[in-house]
DNA sequence: GACGAAATGATATAATATAACACTTCAATA
DNA sequence: TATTGAAGTGTTATATTATATCATTTCGTC
């Protein structure tokens, strides 16, 4: 078994740094401006491996002393989702950092209801199953949402 | 190709009747009361093959002369979702009638962004892929959301 | 430095959802 | 059949999530 969820002792500072670095590259490649506000929001999202809501981000920004309003947060989120630097988890109305923003992928999200952590997986069998099912019914796919709720390995064990 | 979406000329009255009939059976089997309000909401959801939001339902009820408030609608929805008589489409914040409430299934929803229709499919390859992926990472599944947006066969053709 | 496009600020409000408490309905049964 | 208790619904208020609109600022380009 390979646990997708990060170790308890993992060096989270490195997670964030690496994500930021990748994000800068992606933004650059898209001729998009990775502004201060966007960087702040992105960094806040990466503070944990949980999904975070727009208003939690807003509170966090305000706690940092930034005078922000909802539209500011939603704009940053829209930007980041657009570049696939983060993903929106529909069933939580929340956002989650993507750790493979440089390749197009159909991600599936495992969401632990106990610890709140989210892990993204890419699974070719699943992608193929979706494509095949769509093909059979003549459906032209534009976006796919796969969200799986339950207990992560750690939480299921306790 | 088998189009999951109903024919233009299909007898929708029969859809509704059949759904209502099945719903009554399911409710009975669960010792649950299929009250007037719940029946009204259920019937409204089945008025079309589109997903409908809570507030659209509320408006429809009020248009029928029923003096309803949001909690009334949300309670009926909760009841119906609980019995799996309807499904919530997370990415639309909307609800959709299930046409196979009598068997437990992992459904996937094809949502046409042009005509708004939704079709539910059950696909064993996909279910297996989800289970396998979860097994590999030691995740205990409790609920799965699969929503696919794009163009249905009819709309893609035009 | 002037200009225009993009980003952000600011205010207001729309859309979605739930908490809390009062009242009614209904089926079981005393 | 009257009682009663649980389930359902009514009602009011409010929480949560999201967007529209217009003013101002920032920033790269000329």
mmCIF file of C-alpha atoms (C1' of nucleotides) in Angstrom:
data_model
loop_
_atom_site.group_PDB
_atom_site.id
_atom_site.type_symbol
_atom_site.label_atom_id
_atom_site.label_comp_id
_atom_site.label_asym_id
_atom_site.label_seq_id
_atom_site.Cartn_x
_atom_site.Cartn_y
_atom_site.Cartn_z
ATOM 1 C CA UNK A 1 0.000 0.000 0.000
ATOM 2 C CA UNK A 2 1.270 3.440 -0.889
ATOM 3 C CA UNK A 3 -0.199 6.141 1.253
ATOM 4 C CA UNK A 4 -0.888 9.194 -0.848
ATOM 5 C CA UNK A 5 -1.223 11.343 2.211
ATOM 6 C CA UNK A 6 2.009 12.925 3.399
ATOM 7 C CA UNK A 7 3.873 11.550 6.404
ATOM 8 C CA UNK A 8 3.271 13.211 9.697
ATOM 9 C CA UNK A 9 6.888 14.233 9.911
ATOM 10 C CA UNK A 10 7.291 15.477 6.368
ATOM 11 C CA UNK A 11 9.091 18.756 5.798
ATOM 12 C CA UNK A 12 6.159 20.946 4.972
ATOM 13 C CA UNK A 13 8.272 24.015 4.372
ATOM 14 C CA UNK A 14 9.737 22.189 1.424
ATOM 15 C CA UNK A 15 6.265 21.341 0.128
ATOM 16 C CA UNK A 16 5.397 25.002 0.098
ATOM 17 C CA UNK A 17 8.661 26.140 -1.424
ATOM 18 C CA UNK A 18 8.495 23.564 -4.139
ATOM 19 C CA UNK A 19 4.887 24.420 -4.922
ATOM 20 C CA UNK A 20 5.695 28.118 -5.075
ATOM 21 C CA UNK A 21 8.611 27.465 -7.347
ATOM 22 C CA UNK A 22 6.522 25.365 -9.710
ATOM 23 C CA UNK A 23 3.744 27.931 -9.620
ATOM 24 C CA UNK A 24 6.124 30.680 -10.682
ATOM 25 C CA UNK A 25 7.267 28.616 -13.610
ATOM 26 C CA UNK A 26 3.714 27.869 -14.709
ATOM 27 C CA UNK A 27 2.680 31.497 -14.409
ATOM 28 C CA UNK A 28 5.737 32.587 -16.375
ATOM 29 C CA UNK A 29 5.007 30.021 -19.074
ATOM 30 C CA UNK A 30 1.486 31.408 -19.372
ATOM 31 C CA UNK A 31 2.536 35.029 -19.415
ATOM 32 C CA UNK A 32 0.497 35.493 -16.305
ATOM 33 C CA UNK A 33 1.387 37.797 -13.439
ATOM 34 C CA UNK A 34 1.946 35.974 -10.190
ATOM 35 C CA UNK A 35 1.208 39.066 -8.106
ATOM 36 C CA UNK A 36 1.673 39.514 -4.414
ATOM 37 C CA UNK A 37 -1.969 38.891 -3.613
ATOM 38 C CA UNK A 38 -2.025 35.745 -5.707
ATOM 39 C CA UNK A 39 1.150 34.518 -4.095
ATOM 40 C CA UNK A 40 -0.269 35.151 -0.647
ATOM 41 C CA UNK A 41 -3.446 33.243 -1.405
ATOM 42 C CA UNK A 42 -1.512 30.434 -3.006
ATOM 43 C CA UNK A 43 0.799 30.188 -0.025
ATOM 44 C CA UNK A 44 -2.114 30.169 2.401
ATOM 45 C CA UNK A 45 -3.714 27.326 0.480
ATOM 46 C CA UNK A 46 -0.478 25.413 0.762
ATOM 47 C CA UNK A 47 -0.227 25.944 4.512
ATOM 48 C CA UNK A 48 -1.849 22.577 4.998
ATOM 49 C CA UNK A 49 -2.814 19.512 3.058
ATOM 50 C CA UNK A 50 -6.453 20.294 3.704
ATOM 51 C CA UNK A 51 -8.860 22.138 1.481
ATOM 52 C CA UNK A 52 -9.566 25.708 2.555
ATOM 53 C CA UNK A 53 -12.620 27.834 1.859
ATOM 54 C CA UNK A 54 -12.628 31.310 0.357
ATOM 55 C CA UNK A 55 -13.737 32.864 3.618
ATOM 56 C CA UNK A 56 -11.127 31.020 5.637
ATOM 57 C CA UNK A 57 -8.580 32.482 3.244
ATOM 58 C CA UNK A 58 -10.136 35.885 3.719
ATOM 59 C CA UNK A 59 -9.846 35.580 7.489
ATOM 60 C CA UNK A 60 -6.258 34.417 7.195
ATOM 61 C CA UNK A 61 -5.394 37.379 4.986
ATOM 62 C CA UNK A 62 -7.024 39.776 7.402
ATOM 63 C CA UNK A 63 -5.156 38.140 10.286
ATOM 64 C CA UNK A 64 -1.972 38.911 8.369
ATOM 65 C CA UNK A 65 -3.059 42.537 8.305
ATOM 66 C CA UNK A 66 -4.088 42.604 4.658
ATOM 67 C CA UNK A 67 -7.300 44.548 4.167
ATOM 68 C CA UNK A 68 -9.046 42.231 1.737
ATOM 69 C CA UNK A 69 -12.647 41.731 0.678
ATOM 70 C CA UNK A 70 -14.338 38.657 -0.771
ATOM 71 C CA UNK A 71 -13.878 39.649 -4.426
ATOM 72 C CA UNK A 72 -10.144 39.885 -3.924
ATOM 73 C CA UNK A 73 -9.999 36.337 -2.681
ATOM 74 C CA UNK A 74 -12.318 34.989 -5.346
ATOM 75 C CA UNK A 75 -10.310 36.698 -8.057
ATOM 76 C CA UNK A 76 -7.094 35.167 -6.823
ATOM 77 C CA UNK A 77 -8.794 31.779 -6.637
ATOM 78 C CA UNK A 78 -10.150 32.137 -10.145
ATOM 79 C CA UNK A 79 -6.687 32.961 -11.404
ATOM 80 C CA UNK A 80 -5.068 30.028 -9.629
ATOM 81 C CA UNK A 81 -7.745 27.565 -10.698
ATOM 82 C CA UNK A 82 -7.423 28.862 -14.256
ATOM 83 C CA UNK A 83 -3.746 27.976 -14.293
ATOM 84 C CA UNK A 84 -4.524 24.701 -12.534
ATOM 85 C CA UNK A 85 -2.252 25.675 -9.678
ATOM 86 C CA UNK A 86 -5.059 24.804 -7.328
ATOM 87 C CA UNK A 87 -8.212 22.740 -7.613
ATOM 88 C CA UNK A 88 -11.670 23.450 -6.354
ATOM 89 C CA UNK A 89 -13.264 20.653 -4.348
ATOM 90 C CA UNK A 90 -16.905 20.978 -5.323
ATOM 91 C CA UNK A 91 -18.325 18.965 -2.496
ATOM 92 C CA UNK A 92 -16.572 21.160 0.072
ATOM 93 C CA UNK A 93 -16.708 24.561 -1.620
ATOM 94 C CA UNK A 94 -13.032 24.691 -0.892
ATOM 95 C CA UNK A 95 -9.670 24.864 -2.592
ATOM 96 C CA UNK A 96 -6.669 22.662 -2.572
ATOM 97 C CA UNK A 97 -3.130 22.987 -3.878
ATOM 98 C CA UNK A 98 -2.170 20.942 -6.897
ATOM 99 C CA UNK A 99 1.247 19.391 -6.805
ATOM 100 C CA UNK A 100 1.483 18.598 -10.476
ATOM 101 C CA UNK A 101 0.380 21.799 -12.172
ATOM 102 C CA UNK A 102 2.691 21.270 -15.096
ATOM 103 C CA UNK A 103 0.922 18.309 -16.615
ATOM 104 C CA UNK A 104 -2.674 18.150 -17.671
ATOM 105 C CA UNK A 105 -4.404 15.465 -15.695
ATOM 106 C CA UNK A 106 -7.770 14.175 -14.646
ATOM 107 C CA UNK A 107 -7.379 14.200 -10.903
ATOM 108 C CA UNK A 108 -9.375 12.427 -8.309
ATOM 109 C CA UNK A 109 -9.479 13.651 -4.755
ATOM 110 C CA UNK A 110 -9.503 11.502 -1.675
ATOM 111 C CA UNK A 111 -10.952 13.529 1.172
ATOM 112 C CA UNK A 112 -10.663 12.273 4.731
ATOM 113 C CA UNK A 113 -13.696 13.224 6.762
ATOM 114 C CA UNK A 114 -11.780 12.750 9.977
ATOM 115 C CA UNK A 115 -8.527 14.643 9.566
ATOM 116 C CA UNK A 116 -9.707 16.807 6.697
ATOM 117 C CA UNK A 117 -6.689 16.090 4.552
ATOM 118 C CA UNK A 118 -7.049 15.809 0.813
ATOM 119 C CA UNK A 119 -4.858 13.811 -1.510
ATOM 120 C CA UNK A 120 -4.892 13.996 -5.248
ATOM 121 C CA UNK A 121 -4.346 10.918 -7.310
ATOM 122 C CA UNK A 122 -4.033 10.387 -11.002
ATOM 123 C CA UNK A 123 -5.214 7.062 -12.228
ATOM 124 C CA UNK A 124 -5.125 6.068 -15.836
ATOM 125 C CA UNK A 125 -7.695 3.284 -15.396
ATOM 126 C CA UNK A 126 -10.150 5.813 -14.109
ATOM 127 C CA UNK A 127 -9.422 8.332 -16.837
ATOM 128 C CA UNK A 128 -9.897 5.646 -19.417
ATOM 129 C CA UNK A 129 -13.144 4.476 -17.823
ATOM 130 C CA UNK A 130 -14.491 8.030 -17.945
ATOM 131 C CA UNK A 131 -13.469 8.495 -21.563
ATOM 132 C CA UNK A 132 -14.919 5.147 -22.554
ATOM 133 C CA UNK A 133 -18.203 5.766 -20.780
ATOM 134 C CA UNK A 134 -18.466 9.154 -22.446
ATOM 135 C CA UNK A 135 -17.631 7.681 -25.813
ATOM 136 C CA UNK A 136 -20.379 5.118 -25.522
ATOM 137 C CA UNK A 137 -23.008 7.743 -24.897
ATOM 138 C CA UNK A 138 -21.558 10.230 -27.380
ATOM 139 C CA UNK A 139 -20.756 12.797 -24.725
ATOM 140 C CA UNK A 140 -18.029 15.381 -25.319
ATOM 141 C CA UNK A 141 -16.176 15.835 -22.047
ATOM 142 C CA UNK A 142 -15.043 19.288 -21.012
ATOM 143 C CA UNK A 143 -14.449 18.860 -17.297
ATOM 144 C CA UNK A 144 -14.519 16.017 -14.839
ATOM 145 C CA UNK A 145 -14.965 16.046 -11.101
ATOM 146 C CA UNK A 146 -14.097 12.974 -9.064
ATOM 147 C CA UNK A 147 -14.251 13.333 -5.304
ATOM 148 C CA UNK A 148 -14.064 10.443 -2.902
ATOM 149 C CA UNK A 149 -14.940 10.903 0.752
ATOM 150 C CA UNK A 150 -14.122 8.551 3.555
ATOM 151 C CA UNK A 151 -11.277 7.761 5.895
ATOM 152 C CA UNK A 152 -7.613 7.952 5.065
ATOM 153 C CA UNK A 153 -5.405 5.056 6.041
ATOM 154 C CA UNK A 154 -4.220 6.722 9.254
ATOM 155 C CA UNK A 155 -7.686 7.651 10.423
ATOM 156 C CA UNK A 156 -9.224 4.315 9.470
ATOM 157 C CA UNK A 157 -6.600 2.628 11.636
ATOM 158 C CA UNK A 158 -7.670 4.503 14.783
ATOM 159 C CA UNK B 1 -23.700 4.595 -29.508
ATOM 160 C CA UNK B 2 -26.420 4.509 -26.901
ATOM 161 C CA UNK B 3 -27.625 7.933 -25.931
ATOM 162 C CA UNK B 4 -28.320 8.058 -22.224
ATOM 163 C CA UNK B 5 -30.292 11.217 -22.595
ATOM 164 C CA UNK B 6 -33.998 10.730 -23.257
ATOM 165 C CA UNK B 7 -35.463 11.179 -26.716
ATOM 166 C CA UNK B 8 -37.020 14.494 -27.515
ATOM 167 C CA UNK B 9 -40.363 12.850 -28.020
ATOM 168 C CA UNK B 10 -40.329 10.593 -24.985
ATOM 169 C CA UNK B 11 -43.454 10.369 -22.884
ATOM 170 C CA UNK B 12 -42.373 12.387 -19.919
ATOM 171 C CA UNK B 13 -45.587 11.867 -18.037
ATOM 172 C CA UNK B 14 -44.686 8.229 -17.856
ATOM 173 C CA UNK B 15 -41.202 9.087 -16.546
ATOM 174 C CA UNK B 16 -42.763 10.996 -13.701
ATOM 175 C CA UNK B 17 -45.404 8.383 -12.939
ATOM 176 C CA UNK B 18 -42.896 5.601 -12.937
ATOM 177 C CA UNK B 19 -40.508 7.555 -10.732
ATOM 178 C CA UNK B 20 -43.293 8.371 -8.300
ATOM 179 C CA UNK B 21 -44.352 4.778 -8.185
ATOM 180 C CA UNK B 22 -40.818 3.576 -7.479
ATOM 181 C CA UNK B 23 -40.360 6.279 -4.881
ATOM 182 C CA UNK B 24 -43.443 5.146 -3.009
ATOM 183 C CA UNK B 25 -42.135 1.623 -2.937
ATOM 184 C CA UNK B 26 -38.737 2.707 -1.660
ATOM 185 C CA UNK B 27 -40.274 4.918 1.002
ATOM 186 C CA UNK B 28 -42.566 2.106 2.102
ATOM 187 C CA UNK B 29 -39.653 -0.306 2.248
ATOM 188 C CA UNK B 30 -37.814 2.112 4.505
ATOM 189 C CA UNK B 31 -40.764 2.826 6.745
ATOM 190 C CA UNK B 32 -40.492 6.422 5.684
ATOM 191 C CA UNK B 33 -43.397 8.772 5.162
ATOM 192 C CA UNK B 34 -43.712 10.043 1.628
ATOM 193 C CA UNK B 35 -45.662 13.118 2.692
ATOM 194 C CA UNK B 36 -47.417 15.602 0.482
ATOM 195 C CA UNK B 37 -44.604 18.116 0.654
ATOM 196 C CA UNK B 38 -42.019 15.486 -0.178
ATOM 197 C CA UNK B 39 -44.110 14.250 -3.050
ATOM 198 C CA UNK B 40 -44.501 17.755 -4.397
ATOM 199 C CA UNK B 41 -40.773 18.414 -4.255
ATOM 200 C CA UNK B 42 -40.008 15.043 -5.789
ATOM 201 C CA UNK B 43 -42.480 15.649 -8.592
ATOM 202 C CA UNK B 44 -41.053 19.089 -9.276
ATOM 203 C CA UNK B 45 -37.574 17.631 -9.538
ATOM 204 C CA UNK B 46 -38.884 15.130 -12.049
ATOM 205 C CA UNK B 47 -40.539 17.818 -14.175
ATOM 206 C CA UNK B 48 -37.468 17.842 -16.357
ATOM 207 C CA UNK B 49 -34.306 15.887 -16.949
ATOM 208 C CA UNK B 50 -32.310 18.840 -15.699
ATOM 209 C CA UNK B 51 -30.963 19.443 -12.251
ATOM 210 C CA UNK B 52 -32.922 21.975 -10.240
ATOM 211 C CA UNK B 53 -31.749 24.150 -7.358
ATOM 212 C CA UNK B 54 -33.384 24.441 -3.944
ATOM 213 C CA UNK B 55 -34.501 27.985 -4.634
ATOM 214 C CA UNK B 56 -35.920 27.107 -8.021
ATOM 215 C CA UNK B 57 -37.950 24.459 -6.231
ATOM 216 C CA UNK B 58 -39.005 27.030 -3.682
ATOM 217 C CA UNK B 59 -40.175 29.386 -6.435
ATOM 218 C CA UNK B 60 -42.039 26.555 -8.124
ATOM 219 C CA UNK B 61 -43.783 25.621 -4.892
ATOM 220 C CA UNK B 62 -44.773 29.223 -4.285
ATOM 221 C CA UNK B 63 -46.028 29.479 -7.848
ATOM 222 C CA UNK B 64 -48.257 26.502 -7.043
ATOM 223 C CA UNK B 65 -49.643 28.505 -4.144
ATOM 224 C CA UNK B 66 -47.803 26.630 -1.419
ATOM 225 C CA UNK B 67 -46.443 28.943 1.255
ATOM 226 C CA UNK B 68 -43.018 27.419 1.698
ATOM 227 C CA UNK B 69 -39.756 28.655 3.127
ATOM 228 C CA UNK B 70 -36.199 27.488 2.447
ATOM 229 C CA UNK B 71 -36.028 25.018 5.363
ATOM 230 C CA UNK B 72 -39.083 23.220 4.046
ATOM 231 C CA UNK B 73 -37.411 22.644 0.724
ATOM 232 C CA UNK B 74 -34.085 21.667 2.212
ATOM 233 C CA UNK B 75 -35.778 19.201 4.533
ATOM 234 C CA UNK B 76 -37.590 17.543 1.692
ATOM 235 C CA UNK B 77 -34.351 17.412 -0.280
ATOM 236 C CA UNK B 78 -32.499 15.893 2.642
ATOM 237 C CA UNK B 79 -35.162 13.244 2.979
ATOM 238 C CA UNK B 80 -35.128 12.400 -0.711
ATOM 239 C CA UNK B 81 -31.341 12.324 -0.937
ATOM 240 C CA UNK B 82 -31.266 10.124 2.155
ATOM 241 C CA UNK B 83 -33.435 7.548 0.446
ATOM 242 C CA UNK B 84 -31.404 7.995 -2.744
ATOM 243 C CA UNK B 85 -34.551 8.999 -4.587
ATOM 244 C CA UNK B 86 -32.670 12.001 -5.860
ATOM 245 C CA UNK B 87 -29.018 12.917 -6.158
ATOM 246 C CA UNK B 88 -27.304 16.166 -5.395
ATOM 247 C CA UNK B 89 -25.052 17.453 -8.171
ATOM 248 C CA UNK B 90 -22.273 19.091 -6.202
ATOM 249 C CA UNK B 91 -20.865 21.146 -9.000
ATOM 250 C CA UNK B 92 -24.257 22.722 -9.664
ATOM 251 C CA UNK B 93 -25.689 22.923 -6.150
ATOM 252 C CA UNK B 94 -28.707 21.275 -7.663
ATOM 253 C CA UNK B 95 -30.764 18.126 -7.457
ATOM 254 C CA UNK B 96 -31.655 15.489 -9.937
ATOM 255 C CA UNK B 97 -34.060 12.556 -9.951
ATOM 256 C CA UNK B 98 -32.603 9.093 -9.711
ATOM 257 C CA UNK B 99 -34.210 6.505 -11.905
ATOM 258 C CA UNK B 100 -32.791 3.483 -10.154
ATOM 259 C CA UNK B 101 -33.401 4.187 -6.495
ATOM 260 C CA UNK B 102 -33.894 0.546 -5.690
ATOM 261 C CA UNK B 103 -30.339 -0.590 -6.246
ATOM 262 C CA UNK B 104 -27.285 0.786 -4.565
ATOM 263 C CA UNK B 105 -24.971 2.184 -7.192
ATOM 264 C CA UNK B 106 -22.028 4.448 -7.718
ATOM 265 C CA UNK B 107 -23.480 6.836 -10.242
ATOM 266 C CA UNK B 108 -21.737 9.174 -12.548
ATOM 267 C CA UNK B 109 -23.484 12.208 -13.951
ATOM 268 C CA UNK B 110 -23.118 13.555 -17.431
ATOM 269 C CA UNK B 111 -24.131 17.197 -17.423
ATOM 270 C CA UNK B 112 -24.679 19.025 -20.691
ATOM 271 C CA UNK B 113 -23.633 22.646 -20.395
ATOM 272 C CA UNK B 114 -25.738 23.559 -23.418
ATOM 273 C CA UNK B 115 -29.154 22.029 -22.814
ATOM 274 C CA UNK B 116 -28.691 21.551 -19.071
ATOM 275 C CA UNK B 117 -29.846 17.980 -19.117
ATOM 276 C CA UNK B 118 -28.276 15.461 -16.793
ATOM 277 C CA UNK B 119 -27.969 11.749 -17.355
ATOM 278 C CA UNK B 120 -26.919 9.226 -14.809
ATOM 279 C CA UNK B 121 -24.835 6.262 -15.800
ATOM 280 C CA UNK B 122 -23.612 3.302 -13.877
ATOM 281 C CA UNK B 123 -20.372 1.859 -15.045
ATOM 282 C CA UNK B 124 -18.698 -1.077 -13.440
ATOM 283 C CA UNK B 125 -15.260 -0.247 -14.901
ATOM 284 C CA UNK B 126 -15.394 3.100 -13.230
ATOM 285 C CA UNK B 127 -16.607 1.711 -9.920
ATOM 286 C CA UNK B 128 -13.845 -0.830 -9.980
ATOM 287 C CA UNK B 129 -11.247 1.799 -10.826
ATOM 288 C CA UNK B 130 -12.351 3.879 -7.842
ATOM 289 C CA UNK B 131 -12.284 0.897 -5.512
ATOM 290 C CA UNK B 132 -8.893 -0.199 -6.781
ATOM 291 C CA UNK B 133 -7.393 3.251 -6.458
ATOM 292 C CA UNK B 134 -8.742 3.543 -2.934
ATOM 293 C CA UNK B 135 -7.430 0.105 -2.046
ATOM 294 C CA UNK B 136 -3.941 0.999 -3.195
ATOM 295 C CA UNK B 137 -3.787 4.018 -0.963
ATOM 296 C CA UNK B 138 -5.597 2.357 1.935
ATOM 297 C CA UNK B 139 -8.553 4.690 1.784
ATOM 298 C CA UNK B 140 -11.934 3.631 3.152
ATOM 299 C CA UNK B 141 -14.581 4.979 0.779
ATOM 300 C CA UNK B 142 -17.823 6.323 2.183
ATOM 301 C CA UNK B 143 -19.131 8.407 -0.696
ATOM 302 C CA UNK B 144 -18.112 9.082 -4.247
ATOM 303 C CA UNK B 145 -18.937 11.986 -6.509
ATOM 304 C CA UNK B 146 -18.351 11.716 -10.232
ATOM 305 C CA UNK B 147 -19.611 14.572 -12.367
ATOM 306 C CA UNK B 148 -18.736 15.031 -15.988
ATOM 307 C CA UNK B 149 -19.481 18.284 -17.768
ATOM 308 C CA UNK B 150 -19.523 18.849 -21.472
ATOM 309 C CA UNK B 151 -21.845 18.487 -24.408
ATOM 310 C CA UNK B 152 -24.412 15.766 -24.861
ATOM 311 C CA UNK B 153 -24.585 14.016 -28.197
ATOM 312 C CA UNK B 154 -27.447 16.177 -29.472
ATOM 313 C CA UNK B 155 -25.814 19.453 -28.493
ATOM 314 C CA UNK B 156 -22.373 18.446 -29.756
ATOM 315 C CA UNK B 157 -23.946 17.735 -33.135
ATOM 316 C CA UNK B 158 -25.245 21.301 -33.519
ATOM 317 C "C1'" DG C 1 6.146 60.490 -18.747
ATOM 318 C "C1'" DA C 2 1.565 59.019 -21.021
ATOM 319 C "C1'" DC C 3 -1.296 55.453 -22.123
ATOM 320 C "C1'" DG C 4 -4.017 51.343 -21.865
ATOM 321 C "C1'" DA C 5 -4.712 46.912 -19.971
ATOM 322 C "C1'" DA C 6 -4.734 44.251 -15.978
ATOM 323 C "C1'" DA C 7 -5.215 44.000 -11.164
ATOM 324 C "C1'" DT C 8 -7.089 45.421 -6.909
ATOM 325 C "C1'" DG C 9 -10.176 48.171 -3.695
ATOM 326 C "C1'" DA C 10 -14.665 49.029 -2.082
ATOM 327 C "C1'" DT C 11 -19.539 48.708 -1.652
ATOM 328 C "C1'" DA C 12 -23.493 46.341 -2.255
ATOM 329 C "C1'" DT C 13 -26.138 42.437 -2.966
ATOM 330 C "C1'" DA C 14 -27.267 37.781 -4.829
ATOM 331 C "C1'" DA C 15 -27.449 32.837 -4.087
ATOM 332 C "C1'" DT C 16 -27.118 28.905 -1.137
ATOM 333 C "C1'" DA C 17 -27.912 26.807 3.377
ATOM 334 C "C1'" DT C 18 -28.941 26.143 8.341
ATOM 335 C "C1'" DA C 19 -30.215 27.164 13.421
ATOM 336 C "C1'" DA C 20 -33.767 27.511 16.626
ATOM 337 C "C1'" DC C 21 -38.150 27.301 18.380
ATOM 338 C "C1'" DA C 22 -43.280 26.926 17.764
ATOM 339 C "C1'" DC C 23 -46.981 24.358 16.024
ATOM 340 C "C1'" DT C 24 -49.254 20.462 13.665
ATOM 341 C "C1'" DT C 25 -49.888 15.823 12.130
ATOM 342 C "C1'" DC C 26 -50.048 11.103 12.633
ATOM 343 C "C1'" DA C 27 -49.592 6.498 14.111
ATOM 344 C "C1'" DA C 28 -49.128 3.577 18.081
ATOM 345 C "C1'" DT C 29 -51.234 2.220 22.146
ATOM 346 C "C1'" DA C 30 -53.168 2.730 26.707
ATOM 347 C "C1'" DT D 1 -61.207 6.730 21.346
ATOM 348 C "C1'" DA D 2 -58.338 9.824 23.913
ATOM 349 C "C1'" DT D 3 -53.380 10.256 24.939
ATOM 350 C "C1'" DT D 4 -49.036 10.811 23.835
ATOM 351 C "C1'" DG D 5 -44.681 11.105 21.720
ATOM 352 C "C1'" DA D 6 -42.107 11.299 17.586
ATOM 353 C "C1'" DA D 7 -41.877 13.060 13.115
ATOM 354 C "C1'" DG D 8 -42.941 16.633 10.094
ATOM 355 C "C1'" DT D 9 -43.784 21.421 8.960
ATOM 356 C "C1'" DG D 10 -44.124 26.611 9.777
ATOM 357 C "C1'" DT D 11 -41.717 30.743 10.814
ATOM 358 C "C1'" DT D 12 -38.154 33.890 11.703
ATOM 359 C "C1'" DA D 13 -33.634 34.915 11.696
ATOM 360 C "C1'" DT D 14 -29.098 34.424 10.220
ATOM 361 C "C1'" DA D 15 -24.898 32.039 8.455
ATOM 362 C "C1'" DT D 16 -22.202 30.881 4.423
ATOM 363 C "C1'" DT D 17 -20.755 31.194 -0.283
ATOM 364 C "C1'" DA D 18 -20.327 34.024 -4.407
ATOM 365 C "C1'" DT D 19 -20.724 37.860 -7.735
ATOM 366 C "C1'" DA D 20 -21.917 42.540 -9.927
ATOM 367 C "C1'" DT D 21 -20.379 47.090 -10.417
ATOM 368 C "C1'" DC D 22 -17.694 50.994 -10.439
ATOM 369 C "C1'" DA D 23 -13.522 53.460 -8.597
ATOM 370 C "C1'" DT D 24 -8.624 53.365 -8.081
ATOM 371 C "C1'" DT D 25 -4.036 51.602 -8.531
ATOM 372 C "C1'" DT D 26 -0.298 49.112 -10.681
ATOM 373 C "C1'" DC D 27 2.550 47.930 -14.363
ATOM 374 C "C1'" DG D 28 4.468 47.058 -18.745
ATOM 375 C "C1'" DT D 29 4.888 49.351 -23.308
ATOM 376 C "C1'" DC D 30 5.542 52.945 -26.158
#
